[in-house]
Amino acid sequence: MAITGIAGCAGTPPPRGLLDGADRAIGDARSARAEDHAPVELGHAQERLAAARAAMAERDYDAAARYAQQSEVDARLAELRSRAAEGREQIQQRSAENARLRRDLLGEGGR
């Protein structure tokens, strides 16, 4: 009977690498300012990583792996949305600067 219990645990290894990957992805999203630009996605990633850690503590490695994978996907989405938002901001800033330079060079505007 003890052999059956050990064999059941040995079938699914702890997904420590997946948890580490999700943790890194969340860090990357934070570095990309996801708190500002994609807080919902970042929040989902953090919640799923917490669920993965809870499943690990309960030795439910299948659930832990699933939650960790979902967490990483959410974190990558948050990072990409954040980078896209920052790109849009840069375009808007450059467009405004170009418009100002055009006005200055062509003498347009209220000067």
Short mmCIF file of N, CA and C in Angstrom, two decimals:
data_model
loop_
_atom_site.label_atom_id
_atom_site.label_comp_id
_atom_site.label_asym_id
_atom_site.label_seq_id
_atom_site.Cartn_x
_atom_site.Cartn_y
_atom_site.Cartn_z
N MET A 1 0.82 -1.18 0.00
CA MET A 1 0.00 0.00 0.00
C MET A 1 0.87 1.26 0.00
N ALA A 2 1.96 1.27 0.73
CA ALA A 2 2.87 2.40 0.75
C ALA A 2 3.51 2.60 -0.61
N ILE A 3 3.74 1.53 -1.32
CA ILE A 3 4.33 1.63 -2.65
C ILE A 3 3.38 2.35 -3.61
N THR A 4 2.11 2.09 -3.51
CA THR A 4 1.13 2.74 -4.36
C THR A 4 1.12 4.25 -4.11
N GLY A 5 1.18 4.66 -2.87
CA GLY A 5 1.20 6.09 -2.53
C GLY A 5 2.44 6.77 -3.06
N ILE A 6 3.57 6.12 -2.94
CA ILE A 6 4.82 6.69 -3.45
C ILE A 6 4.78 6.77 -4.96
N ALA A 7 4.27 5.75 -5.61
CA ALA A 7 4.20 5.74 -7.07
C ALA A 7 3.27 6.84 -7.57
N GLY A 8 2.19 7.10 -6.85
CA GLY A 8 1.26 8.16 -7.24
C GLY A 8 1.92 9.52 -7.19
N CYS A 9 2.74 9.79 -6.19
CA CYS A 9 3.44 11.07 -6.07
C CYS A 9 4.54 11.19 -7.10
N ALA A 10 5.17 10.07 -7.44
CA ALA A 10 6.29 10.09 -8.37
C ALA A 10 5.82 10.32 -9.80
N GLY A 11 4.55 10.10 -10.09
CA GLY A 11 4.06 10.24 -11.45
C GLY A 11 4.09 11.67 -11.96
N THR A 12 3.82 12.62 -11.12
CA THR A 12 3.82 14.02 -11.51
C THR A 12 4.84 14.76 -10.66
N PRO A 13 5.94 15.18 -11.25
CA PRO A 13 6.95 15.89 -10.47
C PRO A 13 6.49 17.31 -10.13
N PRO A 14 7.00 17.86 -9.06
CA PRO A 14 6.66 19.24 -8.71
C PRO A 14 7.10 20.19 -9.83
N PRO A 15 6.23 21.07 -10.27
CA PRO A 15 6.55 21.96 -11.39
C PRO A 15 7.30 23.22 -10.97
N ARG A 16 8.40 23.03 -10.28
CA ARG A 16 9.14 24.19 -9.76
C ARG A 16 9.61 25.12 -10.89
N GLY A 17 10.03 24.54 -12.01
CA GLY A 17 10.47 25.35 -13.14
C GLY A 17 9.36 26.22 -13.70
N LEU A 18 8.15 25.68 -13.71
CA LEU A 18 7.01 26.46 -14.20
C LEU A 18 6.70 27.62 -13.26
N LEU A 19 6.80 27.38 -11.97
CA LEU A 19 6.58 28.46 -11.00
C LEU A 19 7.65 29.52 -11.14
N ASP A 20 8.89 29.10 -11.33
CA ASP A 20 9.98 30.06 -11.53
C ASP A 20 9.75 30.88 -12.80
N GLY A 21 9.30 30.21 -13.86
CA GLY A 21 9.03 30.92 -15.11
C GLY A 21 7.92 31.94 -14.96
N ALA A 22 6.87 31.57 -14.25
CA ALA A 22 5.77 32.50 -14.01
C ALA A 22 6.24 33.69 -13.17
N ASP A 23 7.06 33.40 -12.18
CA ASP A 23 7.60 34.46 -11.32
C ASP A 23 8.46 35.43 -12.13
N ARG A 24 9.30 34.89 -13.03
CA ARG A 24 10.12 35.75 -13.89
C ARG A 24 9.25 36.58 -14.83
N ALA A 25 8.21 35.96 -15.38
CA ALA A 25 7.32 36.67 -16.30
C ALA A 25 6.62 37.83 -15.58
N ILE A 26 6.23 37.62 -14.34
CA ILE A 26 5.62 38.69 -13.56
C ILE A 26 6.63 39.81 -13.32
N GLY A 27 7.86 39.44 -13.04
CA GLY A 27 8.91 40.45 -12.88
C GLY A 27 9.14 41.25 -14.15
N ASP A 28 9.13 40.56 -15.29
CA ASP A 28 9.28 41.24 -16.58
C ASP A 28 8.12 42.20 -16.82
N ALA A 29 6.91 41.77 -16.48
CA ALA A 29 5.74 42.63 -16.66
C ALA A 29 5.84 43.86 -15.77
N ARG A 30 6.29 43.68 -14.55
CA ARG A 30 6.46 44.83 -13.65
C ARG A 30 7.50 45.80 -14.20
N SER A 31 8.59 45.24 -14.75
CA SER A 31 9.63 46.09 -15.33
C SER A 31 9.10 46.89 -16.51
N ALA A 32 8.11 46.36 -17.18
CA ALA A 32 7.50 47.05 -18.32
C ALA A 32 6.37 47.98 -17.88
N ARG A 33 6.26 48.21 -16.59
CA ARG A 33 5.24 49.10 -16.01
C ARG A 33 3.82 48.59 -16.20
N ALA A 34 3.65 47.28 -16.07
CA ALA A 34 2.32 46.70 -16.22
C ALA A 34 1.36 47.18 -15.14
N GLU A 35 1.87 47.59 -13.99
CA GLU A 35 0.98 48.12 -12.95
C GLU A 35 0.22 49.33 -13.48
N ASP A 36 0.87 50.09 -14.37
CA ASP A 36 0.26 51.29 -14.93
C ASP A 36 -0.60 50.99 -16.15
N HIS A 37 -0.14 50.08 -16.99
CA HIS A 37 -0.76 49.89 -18.30
C HIS A 37 -1.61 48.63 -18.44
N ALA A 38 -1.39 47.64 -17.61
CA ALA A 38 -2.15 46.38 -17.72
C ALA A 38 -2.37 45.78 -16.33
N PRO A 39 -2.96 46.55 -15.42
CA PRO A 39 -3.10 46.07 -14.04
C PRO A 39 -4.02 44.85 -13.91
N VAL A 40 -5.01 44.73 -14.76
CA VAL A 40 -5.93 43.59 -14.65
C VAL A 40 -5.19 42.30 -15.00
N GLU A 41 -4.47 42.31 -16.11
CA GLU A 41 -3.73 41.12 -16.53
C GLU A 41 -2.65 40.76 -15.51
N LEU A 42 -1.96 41.77 -15.01
CA LEU A 42 -0.93 41.53 -14.00
C LEU A 42 -1.55 40.95 -12.74
N GLY A 43 -2.70 41.47 -12.35
CA GLY A 43 -3.40 40.93 -11.17
C GLY A 43 -3.79 39.48 -11.36
N HIS A 44 -4.27 39.14 -12.56
CA HIS A 44 -4.61 37.73 -12.83
C HIS A 44 -3.37 36.85 -12.72
N ALA A 45 -2.27 37.33 -13.26
CA ALA A 45 -1.02 36.56 -13.19
C ALA A 45 -0.61 36.32 -11.75
N GLN A 46 -0.70 37.34 -10.93
CA GLN A 46 -0.31 37.21 -9.53
C GLN A 46 -1.24 36.27 -8.77
N GLU A 47 -2.54 36.37 -9.07
CA GLU A 47 -3.51 35.48 -8.41
C GLU A 47 -3.26 34.02 -8.79
N ARG A 48 -2.98 33.78 -10.06
CA ARG A 48 -2.75 32.41 -10.50
C ARG A 48 -1.43 31.85 -9.98
N LEU A 49 -0.43 32.71 -9.84
CA LEU A 49 0.82 32.25 -9.24
C LEU A 49 0.59 31.87 -7.77
N ALA A 50 -0.21 32.66 -7.07
CA ALA A 50 -0.54 32.33 -5.68
C ALA A 50 -1.30 31.01 -5.61
N ALA A 51 -2.22 30.79 -6.56
CA ALA A 51 -2.95 29.52 -6.60
C ALA A 51 -2.01 28.37 -6.90
N ALA A 52 -1.03 28.60 -7.76
CA ALA A 52 -0.05 27.55 -8.07
C ALA A 52 0.77 27.20 -6.83
N ARG A 53 1.17 28.21 -6.08
CA ARG A 53 1.95 27.96 -4.86
C ARG A 53 1.11 27.21 -3.81
N ALA A 54 -0.17 27.57 -3.73
CA ALA A 54 -1.06 26.87 -2.80
C ALA A 54 -1.23 25.42 -3.22
N ALA A 55 -1.37 25.18 -4.51
CA ALA A 55 -1.49 23.80 -5.01
C ALA A 55 -0.20 23.02 -4.75
N MET A 56 0.93 23.69 -4.88
CA MET A 56 2.22 23.03 -4.58
C MET A 56 2.25 22.61 -3.12
N ALA A 57 1.80 23.48 -2.24
CA ALA A 57 1.81 23.18 -0.81
C ALA A 57 0.92 21.98 -0.51
N GLU A 58 -0.13 21.83 -1.29
CA GLU A 58 -1.03 20.69 -1.11
C GLU A 58 -0.59 19.46 -1.91
N ARG A 59 0.53 19.61 -2.61
CA ARG A 59 1.10 18.55 -3.45
C ARG A 59 0.17 18.14 -4.60
N ASP A 60 -0.62 19.09 -5.06
CA ASP A 60 -1.45 18.89 -6.24
C ASP A 60 -0.66 19.48 -7.41
N TYR A 61 0.29 18.70 -7.90
CA TYR A 61 1.25 19.20 -8.88
C TYR A 61 0.62 19.47 -10.24
N ASP A 62 -0.41 18.70 -10.59
CA ASP A 62 -1.09 18.97 -11.86
C ASP A 62 -1.74 20.35 -11.84
N ALA A 63 -2.44 20.66 -10.76
CA ALA A 63 -3.08 21.98 -10.63
C ALA A 63 -2.01 23.07 -10.54
N ALA A 64 -0.94 22.81 -9.82
CA ALA A 64 0.13 23.80 -9.69
C ALA A 64 0.72 24.12 -11.06
N ALA A 65 0.94 23.10 -11.87
CA ALA A 65 1.49 23.31 -13.21
C ALA A 65 0.52 24.12 -14.06
N ARG A 66 -0.74 23.79 -13.99
CA ARG A 66 -1.75 24.49 -14.78
C ARG A 66 -1.83 25.97 -14.37
N TYR A 67 -1.89 26.22 -13.08
CA TYR A 67 -1.95 27.60 -12.61
C TYR A 67 -0.67 28.38 -12.97
N ALA A 68 0.46 27.73 -12.86
CA ALA A 68 1.72 28.40 -13.19
C ALA A 68 1.77 28.75 -14.67
N GLN A 69 1.32 27.87 -15.52
CA GLN A 69 1.30 28.16 -16.96
C GLN A 69 0.35 29.31 -17.26
N GLN A 70 -0.81 29.30 -16.64
CA GLN A 70 -1.78 30.38 -16.84
C GLN A 70 -1.21 31.70 -16.33
N SER A 71 -0.51 31.63 -15.22
CA SER A 71 0.10 32.83 -14.66
C SER A 71 1.12 33.42 -15.62
N GLU A 72 1.94 32.57 -16.19
CA GLU A 72 2.96 33.07 -17.12
C GLU A 72 2.31 33.70 -18.36
N VAL A 73 1.27 33.08 -18.88
CA VAL A 73 0.58 33.63 -20.04
C VAL A 73 -0.01 35.00 -19.70
N ASP A 74 -0.66 35.11 -18.55
CA ASP A 74 -1.23 36.39 -18.14
C ASP A 74 -0.14 37.45 -17.96
N ALA A 75 0.98 37.06 -17.38
CA ALA A 75 2.07 38.01 -17.17
C ALA A 75 2.66 38.47 -18.49
N ARG A 76 2.83 37.55 -19.43
CA ARG A 76 3.36 37.93 -20.75
C ARG A 76 2.39 38.86 -21.48
N LEU A 77 1.10 38.58 -21.35
CA LEU A 77 0.09 39.46 -21.93
C LEU A 77 0.17 40.85 -21.31
N ALA A 78 0.31 40.91 -20.00
CA ALA A 78 0.43 42.19 -19.31
C ALA A 78 1.67 42.94 -19.80
N GLU A 79 2.77 42.23 -19.95
CA GLU A 79 4.01 42.86 -20.43
C GLU A 79 3.82 43.42 -21.84
N LEU A 80 3.23 42.63 -22.72
CA LEU A 80 3.04 43.08 -24.10
C LEU A 80 2.08 44.25 -24.20
N ARG A 81 1.00 44.20 -23.43
CA ARG A 81 0.06 45.33 -23.43
C ARG A 81 0.72 46.59 -22.90
N SER A 82 1.55 46.43 -21.89
CA SER A 82 2.23 47.57 -21.32
C SER A 82 3.22 48.17 -22.31
N ARG A 83 3.98 47.31 -22.98
CA ARG A 83 4.93 47.81 -23.98
C ARG A 83 4.21 48.50 -25.13
N ALA A 84 3.07 47.97 -25.54
CA ALA A 84 2.28 48.59 -26.60
C ALA A 84 1.78 49.96 -26.16
N ALA A 85 1.32 50.06 -24.92
CA ALA A 85 0.83 51.34 -24.40
C ALA A 85 1.96 52.36 -24.34
N GLU A 86 3.13 51.93 -23.92
CA GLU A 86 4.26 52.85 -23.87
C GLU A 86 4.66 53.29 -25.28
N GLY A 87 4.58 52.38 -26.23
CA GLY A 87 4.86 52.74 -27.62
C GLY A 87 3.89 53.78 -28.14
N ARG A 88 2.61 53.60 -27.83
CA ARG A 88 1.61 54.59 -28.24
C ARG A 88 1.89 55.94 -27.60
N GLU A 89 2.30 55.95 -26.33
CA GLU A 89 2.62 57.21 -25.66
C GLU A 89 3.79 57.91 -26.34
N GLN A 90 4.80 57.14 -26.71
CA GLN A 90 5.96 57.73 -27.38
C GLN A 90 5.57 58.31 -28.73
N ILE A 91 4.72 57.62 -29.46
CA ILE A 91 4.26 58.13 -30.75
C ILE A 91 3.50 59.43 -30.57
N GLN A 92 2.63 59.47 -29.57
CA GLN A 92 1.87 60.70 -29.31
C GLN A 92 2.79 61.86 -28.94
N GLN A 93 3.80 61.57 -28.11
CA GLN A 93 4.74 62.62 -27.72
C GLN A 93 5.52 63.13 -28.93
N ARG A 94 5.97 62.22 -29.76
CA ARG A 94 6.74 62.63 -30.94
C ARG A 94 5.87 63.38 -31.95
N SER A 95 4.64 62.95 -32.09
CA SER A 95 3.71 63.65 -32.98
C SER A 95 3.47 65.08 -32.49
N ALA A 96 3.29 65.23 -31.20
CA ALA A 96 3.08 66.56 -30.63
C ALA A 96 4.33 67.42 -30.82
N GLU A 97 5.49 66.83 -30.62
CA GLU A 97 6.75 67.57 -30.81
C GLU A 97 6.93 67.96 -32.28
N ASN A 98 6.61 67.05 -33.18
CA ASN A 98 6.71 67.35 -34.62
C ASN A 98 5.76 68.48 -35.00
N ALA A 99 4.56 68.46 -34.46
CA ALA A 99 3.59 69.52 -34.74
C ALA A 99 4.10 70.85 -34.22
N ARG A 100 4.70 70.85 -33.04
CA ARG A 100 5.26 72.09 -32.47
C ARG A 100 6.41 72.61 -33.34
N LEU A 101 7.28 71.72 -33.76
CA LEU A 101 8.40 72.13 -34.61
C LEU A 101 7.90 72.67 -35.95
N ARG A 102 6.91 72.03 -36.50
CA ARG A 102 6.33 72.48 -37.78
C ARG A 102 5.77 73.90 -37.63
N ARG A 103 5.05 74.12 -36.53
CA ARG A 103 4.50 75.46 -36.28
C ARG A 103 5.63 76.49 -36.14
N ASP A 104 6.68 76.11 -35.40
CA ASP A 104 7.80 77.03 -35.19
C ASP A 104 8.53 77.33 -36.50
N LEU A 105 8.77 76.31 -37.30
CA LEU A 105 9.52 76.48 -38.53
C LEU A 105 8.73 77.24 -39.61
N LEU A 106 7.46 76.98 -39.66
CA LEU A 106 6.62 77.59 -40.70
C LEU A 106 5.96 78.87 -40.23
N GLY A 107 6.18 79.22 -38.99
CA GLY A 107 5.61 80.46 -38.48
C GLY A 107 4.11 80.38 -38.29
N GLU A 108 3.62 79.17 -38.15
CA GLU A 108 2.19 78.99 -37.95
C GLU A 108 1.87 79.13 -36.47
N GLY A 109 0.67 79.32 -36.17
CA GLY A 109 0.27 79.44 -34.77
C GLY A 109 0.16 80.90 -34.38
N GLY A 110 -0.02 81.12 -33.13
CA GLY A 110 -0.30 82.47 -32.63
C GLY A 110 0.91 83.30 -32.32
N ARG A 111 2.04 83.16 -32.99
CA ARG A 111 3.23 83.94 -32.66
C ARG A 111 3.36 85.16 -33.48
#
